[in-house]
Coordinates of C-alpha atoms and ligand atoms in Angstrom, one line a residue:
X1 CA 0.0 0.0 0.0
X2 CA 1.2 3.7 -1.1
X3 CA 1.0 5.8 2.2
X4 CA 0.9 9.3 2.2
X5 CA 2.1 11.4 5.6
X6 CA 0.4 14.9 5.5
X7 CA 1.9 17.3 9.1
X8 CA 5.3 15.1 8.8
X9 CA 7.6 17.2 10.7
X10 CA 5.1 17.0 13.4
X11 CA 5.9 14.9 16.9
X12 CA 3.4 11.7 15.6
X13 CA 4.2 12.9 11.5
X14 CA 7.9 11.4 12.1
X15 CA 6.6 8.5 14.1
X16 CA 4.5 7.9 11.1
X17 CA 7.0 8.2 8.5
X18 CA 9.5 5.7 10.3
X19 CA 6.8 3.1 11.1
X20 CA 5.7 3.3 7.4
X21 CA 9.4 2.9 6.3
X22 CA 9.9 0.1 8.4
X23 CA 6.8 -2.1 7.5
X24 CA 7.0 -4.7 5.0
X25 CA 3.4 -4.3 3.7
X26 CA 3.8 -0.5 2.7
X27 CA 5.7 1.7 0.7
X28 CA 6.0 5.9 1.7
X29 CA 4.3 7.8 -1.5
X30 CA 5.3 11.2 0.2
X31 CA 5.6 13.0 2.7
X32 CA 4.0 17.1 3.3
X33 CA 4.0 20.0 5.7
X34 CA 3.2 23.5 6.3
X35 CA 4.0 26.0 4.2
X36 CA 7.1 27.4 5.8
X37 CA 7.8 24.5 7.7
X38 CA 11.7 23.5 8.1
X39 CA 10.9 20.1 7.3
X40 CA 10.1 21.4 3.5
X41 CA 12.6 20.7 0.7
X42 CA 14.3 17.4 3.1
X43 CA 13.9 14.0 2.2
X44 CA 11.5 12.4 4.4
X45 CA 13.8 9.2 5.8
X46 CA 16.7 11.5 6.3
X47 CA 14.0 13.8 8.4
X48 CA 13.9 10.6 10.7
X49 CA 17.1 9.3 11.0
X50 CA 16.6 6.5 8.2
X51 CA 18.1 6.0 4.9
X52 CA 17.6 8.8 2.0
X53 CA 13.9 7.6 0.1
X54 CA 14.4 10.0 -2.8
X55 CA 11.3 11.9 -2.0
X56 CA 11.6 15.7 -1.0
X57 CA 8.6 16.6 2.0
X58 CA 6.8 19.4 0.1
X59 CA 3.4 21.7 0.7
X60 CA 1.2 20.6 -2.1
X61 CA -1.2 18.2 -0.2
X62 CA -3.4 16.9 -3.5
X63 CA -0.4 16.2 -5.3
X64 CA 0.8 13.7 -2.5
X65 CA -3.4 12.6 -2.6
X66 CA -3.0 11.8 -6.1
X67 CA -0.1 9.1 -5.5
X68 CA -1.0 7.9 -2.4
X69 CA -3.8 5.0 -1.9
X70 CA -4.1 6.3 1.9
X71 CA -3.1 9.2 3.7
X72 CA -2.2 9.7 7.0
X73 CA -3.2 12.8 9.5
X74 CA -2.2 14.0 12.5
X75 CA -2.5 17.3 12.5
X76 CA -5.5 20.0 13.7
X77 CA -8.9 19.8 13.3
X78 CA -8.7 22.8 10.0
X79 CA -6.2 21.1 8.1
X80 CA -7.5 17.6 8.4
X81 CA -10.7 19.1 7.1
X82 CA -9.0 20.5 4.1
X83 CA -7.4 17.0 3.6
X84 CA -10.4 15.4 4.0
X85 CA -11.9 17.2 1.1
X86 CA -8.9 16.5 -1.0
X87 CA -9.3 12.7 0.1
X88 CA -12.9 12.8 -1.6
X89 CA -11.9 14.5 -4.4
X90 CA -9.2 12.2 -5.3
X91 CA -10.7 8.9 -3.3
X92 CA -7.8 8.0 -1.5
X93 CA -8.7 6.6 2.2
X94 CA -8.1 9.4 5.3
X95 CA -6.8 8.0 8.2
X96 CA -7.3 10.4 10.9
X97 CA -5.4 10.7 14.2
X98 CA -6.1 14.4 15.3
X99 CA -8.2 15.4 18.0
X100 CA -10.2 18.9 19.4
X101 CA -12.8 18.8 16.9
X102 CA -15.7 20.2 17.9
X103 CA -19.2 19.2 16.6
X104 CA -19.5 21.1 13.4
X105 CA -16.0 20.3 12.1
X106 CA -16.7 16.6 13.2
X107 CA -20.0 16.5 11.5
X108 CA -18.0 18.0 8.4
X109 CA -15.4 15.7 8.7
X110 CA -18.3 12.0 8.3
X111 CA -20.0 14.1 5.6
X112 CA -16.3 13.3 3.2
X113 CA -16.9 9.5 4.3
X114 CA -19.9 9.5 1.8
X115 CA -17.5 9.4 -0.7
X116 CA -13.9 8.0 0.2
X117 CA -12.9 6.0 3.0
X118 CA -12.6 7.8 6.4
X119 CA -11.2 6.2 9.4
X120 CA -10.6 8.0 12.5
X121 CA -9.5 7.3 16.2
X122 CA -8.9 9.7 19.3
X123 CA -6.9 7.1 20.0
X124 CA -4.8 4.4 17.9
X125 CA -3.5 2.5 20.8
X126 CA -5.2 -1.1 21.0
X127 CA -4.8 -0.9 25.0
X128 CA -7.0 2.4 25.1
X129 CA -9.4 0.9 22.9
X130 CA -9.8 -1.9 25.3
X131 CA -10.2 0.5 27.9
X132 CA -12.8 1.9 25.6
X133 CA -14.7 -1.4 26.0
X134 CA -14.3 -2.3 29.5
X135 CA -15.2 1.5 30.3
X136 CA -18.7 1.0 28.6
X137 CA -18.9 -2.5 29.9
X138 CA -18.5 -1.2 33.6
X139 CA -20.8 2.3 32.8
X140 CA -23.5 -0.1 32.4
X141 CA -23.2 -3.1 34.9
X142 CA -22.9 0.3 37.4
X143 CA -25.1 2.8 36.3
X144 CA -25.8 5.9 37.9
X145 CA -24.9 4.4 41.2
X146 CA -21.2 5.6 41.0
X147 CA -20.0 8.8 39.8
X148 CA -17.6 8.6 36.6
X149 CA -15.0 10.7 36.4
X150 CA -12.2 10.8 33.8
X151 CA -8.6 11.8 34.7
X152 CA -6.4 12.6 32.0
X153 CA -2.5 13.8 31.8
X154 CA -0.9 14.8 28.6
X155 CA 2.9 16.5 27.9
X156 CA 2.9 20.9 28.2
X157 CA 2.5 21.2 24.3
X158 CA -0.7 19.6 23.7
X159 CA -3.5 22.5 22.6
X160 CA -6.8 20.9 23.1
X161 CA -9.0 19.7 26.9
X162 CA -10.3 17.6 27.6
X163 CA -8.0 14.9 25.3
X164 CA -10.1 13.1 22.3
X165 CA -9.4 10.3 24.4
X166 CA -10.8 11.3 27.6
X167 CA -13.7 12.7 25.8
X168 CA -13.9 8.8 24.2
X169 CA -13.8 7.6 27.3
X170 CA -16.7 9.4 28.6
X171 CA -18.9 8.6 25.3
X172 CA -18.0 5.2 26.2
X173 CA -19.2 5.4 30.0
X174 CA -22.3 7.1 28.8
X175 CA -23.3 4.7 26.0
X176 CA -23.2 1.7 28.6
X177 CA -25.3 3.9 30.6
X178 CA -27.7 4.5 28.0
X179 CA -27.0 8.7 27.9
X180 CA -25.6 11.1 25.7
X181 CA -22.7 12.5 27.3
X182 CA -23.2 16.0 26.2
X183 CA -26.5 16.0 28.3
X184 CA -24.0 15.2 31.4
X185 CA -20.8 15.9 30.9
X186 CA -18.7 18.5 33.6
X187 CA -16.0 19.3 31.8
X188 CA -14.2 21.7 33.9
X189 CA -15.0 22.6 37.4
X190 CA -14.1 26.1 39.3
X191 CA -15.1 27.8 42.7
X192 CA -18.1 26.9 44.0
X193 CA -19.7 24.7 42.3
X194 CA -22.0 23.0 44.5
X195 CA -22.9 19.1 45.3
X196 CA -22.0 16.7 42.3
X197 CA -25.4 16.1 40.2
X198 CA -26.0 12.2 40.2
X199 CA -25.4 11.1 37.0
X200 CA -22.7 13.6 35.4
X201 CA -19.7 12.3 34.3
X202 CA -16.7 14.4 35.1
X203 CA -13.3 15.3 33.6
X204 CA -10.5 16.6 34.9
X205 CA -7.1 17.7 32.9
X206 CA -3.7 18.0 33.8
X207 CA -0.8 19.0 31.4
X208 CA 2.7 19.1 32.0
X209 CA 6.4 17.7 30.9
X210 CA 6.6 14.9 28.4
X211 CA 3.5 12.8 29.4
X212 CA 2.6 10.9 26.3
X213 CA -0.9 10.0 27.7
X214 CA -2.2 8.5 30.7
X215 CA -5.8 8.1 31.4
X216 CA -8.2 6.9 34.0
X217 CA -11.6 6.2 34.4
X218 CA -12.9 6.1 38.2
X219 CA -16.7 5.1 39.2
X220 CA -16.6 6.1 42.6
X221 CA -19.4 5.0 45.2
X222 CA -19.8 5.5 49.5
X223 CA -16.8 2.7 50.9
X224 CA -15.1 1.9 47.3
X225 CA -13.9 3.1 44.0
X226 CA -13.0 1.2 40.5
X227 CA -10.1 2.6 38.7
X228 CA -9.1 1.8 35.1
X229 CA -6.3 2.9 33.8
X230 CA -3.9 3.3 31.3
X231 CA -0.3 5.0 30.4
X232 CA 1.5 5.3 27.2
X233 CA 4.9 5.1 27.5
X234 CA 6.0 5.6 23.6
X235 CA 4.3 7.2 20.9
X236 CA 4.9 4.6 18.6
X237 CA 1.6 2.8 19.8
X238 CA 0.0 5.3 17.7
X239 CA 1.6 5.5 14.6
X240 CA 1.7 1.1 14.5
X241 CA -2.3 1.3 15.0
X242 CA -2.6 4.1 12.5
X243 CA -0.4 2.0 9.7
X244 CA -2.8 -0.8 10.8
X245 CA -5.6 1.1 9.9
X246 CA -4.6 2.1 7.3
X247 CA -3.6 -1.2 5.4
X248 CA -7.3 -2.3 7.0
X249 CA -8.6 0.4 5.0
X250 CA -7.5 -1.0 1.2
X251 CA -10.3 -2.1 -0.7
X252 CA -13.1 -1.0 1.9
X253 CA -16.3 1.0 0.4
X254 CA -16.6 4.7 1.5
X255 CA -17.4 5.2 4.6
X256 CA -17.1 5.9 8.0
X257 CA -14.8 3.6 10.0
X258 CA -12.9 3.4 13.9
X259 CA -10.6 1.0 15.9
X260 CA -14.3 -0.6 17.0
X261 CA -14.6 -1.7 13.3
X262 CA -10.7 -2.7 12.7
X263 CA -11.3 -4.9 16.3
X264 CA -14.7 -6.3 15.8
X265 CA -16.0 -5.1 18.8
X266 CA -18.9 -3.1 16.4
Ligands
NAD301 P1 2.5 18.5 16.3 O1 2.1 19.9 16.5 O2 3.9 18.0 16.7 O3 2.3 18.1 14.7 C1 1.4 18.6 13.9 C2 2.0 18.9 12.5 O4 1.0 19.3 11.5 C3 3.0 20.0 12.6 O5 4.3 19.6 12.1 C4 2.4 21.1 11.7 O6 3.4 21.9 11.0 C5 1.7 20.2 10.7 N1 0.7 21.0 9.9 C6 0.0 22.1 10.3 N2 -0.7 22.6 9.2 C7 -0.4 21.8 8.2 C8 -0.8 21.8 6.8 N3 -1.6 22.7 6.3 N4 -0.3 20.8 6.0 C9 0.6 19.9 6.5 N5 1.0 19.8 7.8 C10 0.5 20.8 8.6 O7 1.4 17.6 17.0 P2 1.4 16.1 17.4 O8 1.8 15.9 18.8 O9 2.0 15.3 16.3 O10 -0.2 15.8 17.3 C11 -1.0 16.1 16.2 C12 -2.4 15.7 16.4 O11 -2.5 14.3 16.6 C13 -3.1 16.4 17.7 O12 -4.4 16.6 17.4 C14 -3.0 15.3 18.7 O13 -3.9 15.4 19.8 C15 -3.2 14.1 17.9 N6 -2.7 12.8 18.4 C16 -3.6 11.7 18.2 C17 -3.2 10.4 18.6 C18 -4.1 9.3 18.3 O14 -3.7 8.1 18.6 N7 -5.2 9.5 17.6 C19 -1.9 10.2 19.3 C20 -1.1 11.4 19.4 C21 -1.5 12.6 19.0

């Protein structure tokens, strides 16, 4: 499979580029950036510390959509948007690894998948996505009974709160209770707030050094508490599941796809 890498200079765009490098089922078709990024004008596997490809990391997106048969994105919410358009036009499968979309730019975002492949995870790690499962598994056996709450930490440079992954989680405790999570989500909390509303599901955020990701989900109830939780401790357990997807995604009809589908939990 030809694999694009759109934000490649990025902290998971390099990840991606060595993982697709290394794998015997793919081959890089390019690799793009920014304008203005220092990444431009280098060859990709130099960029990462591999041997010289041949290929120069340049700012035209729909010319590395042309030769690709998937592209991988980790990037923010307005690019990927723009690259999702560009996968449509041209057909090529969209594998999606950014996060801090809000509704509208999600809603845009599964509108593409009507006519190329779109897959997309908060989360490509197979451990989280277990955690996904056990999270809606427990929201359900428990109910209402104990309060959820979502603790998340992340490293100082990430831009968006709660993570897509903490906000996954929650979707996930709510769907096993039944709920949307918008209806009862408490995303931040701040003075006086007064007694917890049965029910909600809470999030709290903390940011700081080189965390790659930890999260846990609590359901807390008088005399005990349930913790799951999970810590990343390298980065590559996104770009493999991403690669994954990716080769998952040859020869699938458009649509809308996730780790759910790629595990058969759906
Ligand atoms: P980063 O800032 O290091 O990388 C983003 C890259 O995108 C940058 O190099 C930037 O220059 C590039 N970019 C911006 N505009 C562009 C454009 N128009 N064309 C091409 N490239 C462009 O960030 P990061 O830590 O690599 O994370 C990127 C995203 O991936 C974030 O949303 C993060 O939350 C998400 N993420 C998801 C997972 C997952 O498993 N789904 C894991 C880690 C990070």
């Amino acid at each position: 499979m030809k694999i694009g890498i759109v934000g490649c200079g990025g902290r998971m765009g390099r990840m991606l580029i060595k993982q697709v490098l290394d794998h015997p089922a793919c081959t890089l078709a390019g690799a793009s950036e920014a304008p203005g990024n220092g990444a431009l004008g280098q060859d990709p596997g130099v960029l990462v510390g591999s041997p010289a490809t041949g290929l120069v990391i340049g700012d035209d997106a729909k010319a590395l959509f042309q030769v690709s048969d998937g592209v991988i994105d980790f990037t923010a919410p307005q690019v990927t948007l723009a690259h999702a358009a560009l996968a449509a036009e041209t057909r090529t499968a969209l594998i999606v690894g950014t996060t801090g979309f809000d509704a509208a730019a999600q809603a845009a975002l599964a509108a593409f998948a009507a006519r190329t492949v779109i897959f997309q995870a908060a989360n490509f790690s197979i451990g989280v996505n277990l955690l996904l499962g056990l999270s809606e598994q427990v929201g359900r056996l428990l109910g209402n009974e104990y309060d959820a709450e979502i603790l998340e930490m992340h490293h100082k440079h990430k831009v968006d709160a709660p993570s897509g992954t903490a906000l996954a989680l929650g979707r996930a405790v709510a769907s096993g209770r039944g709920v949307d999570l918008d209806a009862v989500a408490e995303r931040v909390r701040d003075g006086i707030t007064g007694a917890r509303t049965p029910g909600d599901i809470g999030f709290a955020t903390l940011r700081g050094g080189a965390v790659i990701g930890d999260h846990t989900v609590m359901f807390a109830a008088d005399g005990e508490r349930i913790e799951l939780t999970h810590k990343a401790s390298d980065r590559s357990i996104y770009s493999s599941g991403a690669v994954r997807a990716a080769l998952w995604c040859q020869g699938r009809d458009p649509g809308f796809y996730g780790m759910r589908d790629l595990l058969g939990f759906a």
